[in-house]
Amino acid sequence: MDNTVTWFEIATDDPEGAQAFYGGLFGWAFTADEGPIDYRMIGYPGAERPGGGLFNTKGEFPAHAIFHVQVADVEAACAKSESLGGKVITKVIDDGAGTDFAYLRDTSGSVFGIFHRR
């Protein structure tokens, strides 16, 4: 559903360590995504589908743990964010796997993500 938090992401240059930590702490299970990057789907015990992902940054991005909001149009949401005083940090339209996404910074400096799956 648009404009709701529907995904979270943990990004690290040590995905095996993160899997061991979060798997041990919460009982989460990890399965490799078939996309072009090292992305692992995170499943909860008893859940029917993944609720988040673990991204191997390979040292190219800072480590982070953030939420993602599903939107109808990433370009429009980025423009609206900027009009409200937010900042677009990174925007990718068509990641090669059918997803548009962006990382934004709100007016207090917090980072969050938006996405649209085509």
CSV table of C-alpha atoms in Angstrom, one decimal:
chain,number,residue,atom,x,y,z
A,1,MET,CA,0.0,0.0,0.0
A,2,ASP,CA,1.4,3.4,-1.0
A,3,ASN,CA,2.7,5.8,1.7
A,4,THR,CA,3.2,3.1,4.3
A,5,VAL,CA,6.4,1.6,5.8
A,6,THR,CA,6.6,-1.7,4.0
A,7,TRP,CA,10.3,-2.6,4.2
A,8,PHE,CA,13.4,-2.1,6.3
A,9,GLU,CA,17.0,-2.5,5.3
A,10,ILE,CA,20.2,-3.3,7.1
A,11,ALA,CA,23.3,-2.4,5.2
A,12,THR,CA,26.8,-3.6,6.2
A,13,ASP,CA,30.1,-4.6,4.8
A,14,ASP,CA,29.9,-7.7,7.0
A,15,PRO,CA,26.7,-9.5,5.9
A,16,GLU,CA,27.7,-12.8,7.5
A,17,GLY,CA,28.3,-11.1,10.8
A,18,ALA,CA,25.0,-9.3,10.6
A,19,GLN,CA,23.2,-12.5,9.7
A,20,ALA,CA,24.7,-14.2,12.8
A,21,PHE,CA,23.8,-11.3,15.0
A,22,TYR,CA,20.2,-10.6,13.9
A,23,GLY,CA,19.5,-14.3,13.3
A,24,GLY,CA,20.7,-15.2,16.8
A,25,LEU,CA,18.9,-12.2,18.4
A,26,PHE,CA,15.5,-12.4,16.7
A,27,GLY,CA,15.5,-15.8,14.9
A,28,TRP,CA,15.4,-14.2,11.5
A,29,ALA,CA,16.2,-16.3,8.4
A,30,PHE,CA,18.1,-15.0,5.4
A,31,THR,CA,17.8,-16.0,1.7
A,32,ALA,CA,19.7,-14.6,-1.2
A,33,ASP,CA,17.8,-12.4,-3.6
A,34,GLU,CA,18.3,-13.2,-7.3
A,35,GLY,CA,19.0,-9.5,-8.2
A,36,PRO,CA,22.2,-8.0,-9.5
A,37,ILE,CA,23.6,-7.1,-6.0
A,38,ASP,CA,24.3,-9.1,-2.9
A,39,TYR,CA,21.0,-8.6,-1.2
A,40,ARG,CA,19.5,-11.1,1.3
A,41,MET,CA,15.8,-11.2,2.1
A,42,ILE,CA,15.0,-11.3,5.8
A,43,GLY,CA,12.2,-13.5,7.0
A,44,TYR,CA,10.6,-13.6,10.4
A,45,PRO,CA,9.7,-16.8,12.2
A,46,GLY,CA,6.1,-17.7,11.1
A,47,ALA,CA,5.9,-15.0,8.4
A,48,GLU,CA,4.7,-15.8,4.9
A,49,ARG,CA,7.0,-13.4,3.1
A,50,PRO,CA,10.2,-11.3,3.8
A,51,GLY,CA,9.8,-8.0,5.7
A,52,GLY,CA,13.2,-6.6,5.0
A,53,GLY,CA,16.6,-7.0,3.4
A,54,LEU,CA,20.3,-7.2,4.2
A,55,PHE,CA,22.5,-5.3,1.8
A,56,ASN,CA,26.2,-6.0,1.4
A,57,THR,CA,27.7,-2.6,0.9
A,58,LYS,CA,31.1,-3.9,0.1
A,59,GLY,CA,32.4,-0.8,1.8
A,60,GLU,CA,30.9,1.5,-0.9
A,61,PHE,CA,28.1,2.9,1.3
A,62,PRO,CA,27.9,3.7,5.1
A,63,ALA,CA,26.4,1.0,7.3
A,64,HIS,CA,22.8,1.8,8.2
A,65,ALA,CA,19.5,0.4,9.4
A,66,ILE,CA,16.5,2.3,8.0
A,67,PHE,CA,12.9,2.0,7.0
A,68,HIS,CA,11.4,2.3,3.5
A,69,VAL,CA,8.1,3.7,2.5
A,70,GLN,CA,6.4,2.5,-0.6
A,71,VAL,CA,5.3,5.3,-2.9
A,72,ALA,CA,3.3,5.6,-6.1
A,73,ASP,CA,6.1,7.7,-7.9
A,74,VAL,CA,9.7,8.1,-6.6
A,75,GLU,CA,10.4,11.2,-8.8
A,76,ALA,CA,7.3,12.9,-7.4
A,77,ALA,CA,8.0,12.0,-3.8
A,78,CYS,CA,11.6,13.3,-4.1
A,79,ALA,CA,10.3,16.6,-5.5
A,80,LYS,CA,7.7,16.9,-2.7
A,81,SER,CA,10.3,16.0,-0.1
A,82,GLU,CA,12.6,18.8,-1.4
A,83,SER,CA,9.6,21.3,-1.4
A,84,LEU,CA,9.1,20.5,2.3
A,85,GLY,CA,12.8,21.1,3.2
A,86,GLY,CA,14.1,17.5,2.8
A,87,LYS,CA,17.1,16.4,0.8
A,88,VAL,CA,17.5,13.7,-1.8
A,89,ILE,CA,20.7,11.8,-1.0
A,90,THR,CA,20.6,9.1,-3.7
A,91,LYS,CA,18.0,8.4,-6.4
A,92,VAL,CA,17.9,5.4,-8.7
A,93,ILE,CA,15.2,5.1,-11.4
A,94,ASP,CA,15.2,1.5,-12.7
A,95,ASP,CA,17.7,-0.5,-10.8
A,96,GLY,CA,17.7,-3.2,-13.4
A,97,ALA,CA,15.3,-5.4,-11.3
A,98,GLY,CA,12.2,-3.3,-11.7
A,99,THR,CA,12.5,-1.0,-8.7
A,100,ASP,CA,12.9,2.8,-8.4
A,101,PHE,CA,14.2,4.0,-5.1
A,102,ALA,CA,15.7,6.9,-3.3
A,103,TYR,CA,17.4,7.7,0.0
A,104,LEU,CA,16.1,10.9,1.6
A,105,ARG,CA,17.1,13.1,4.6
A,106,ASP,CA,14.3,14.7,6.5
A,107,THR,CA,14.4,18.2,8.0
A,108,SER,CA,15.9,16.9,11.2
A,109,GLY,CA,18.7,14.9,9.5
A,110,SER,CA,17.2,11.4,9.7
A,111,VAL,CA,17.7,9.2,6.6
A,112,PHE,CA,15.0,7.0,5.2
A,113,GLY,CA,14.1,5.3,1.9
A,114,ILE,CA,11.3,5.4,-0.5
A,115,PHE,CA,10.6,2.9,-3.4
A,116,HIS,CA,8.2,1.9,-6.1
A,117,ARG,CA,8.3,-1.6,-7.5
A,118,ARG,CA,7.1,-1.8,-11.2
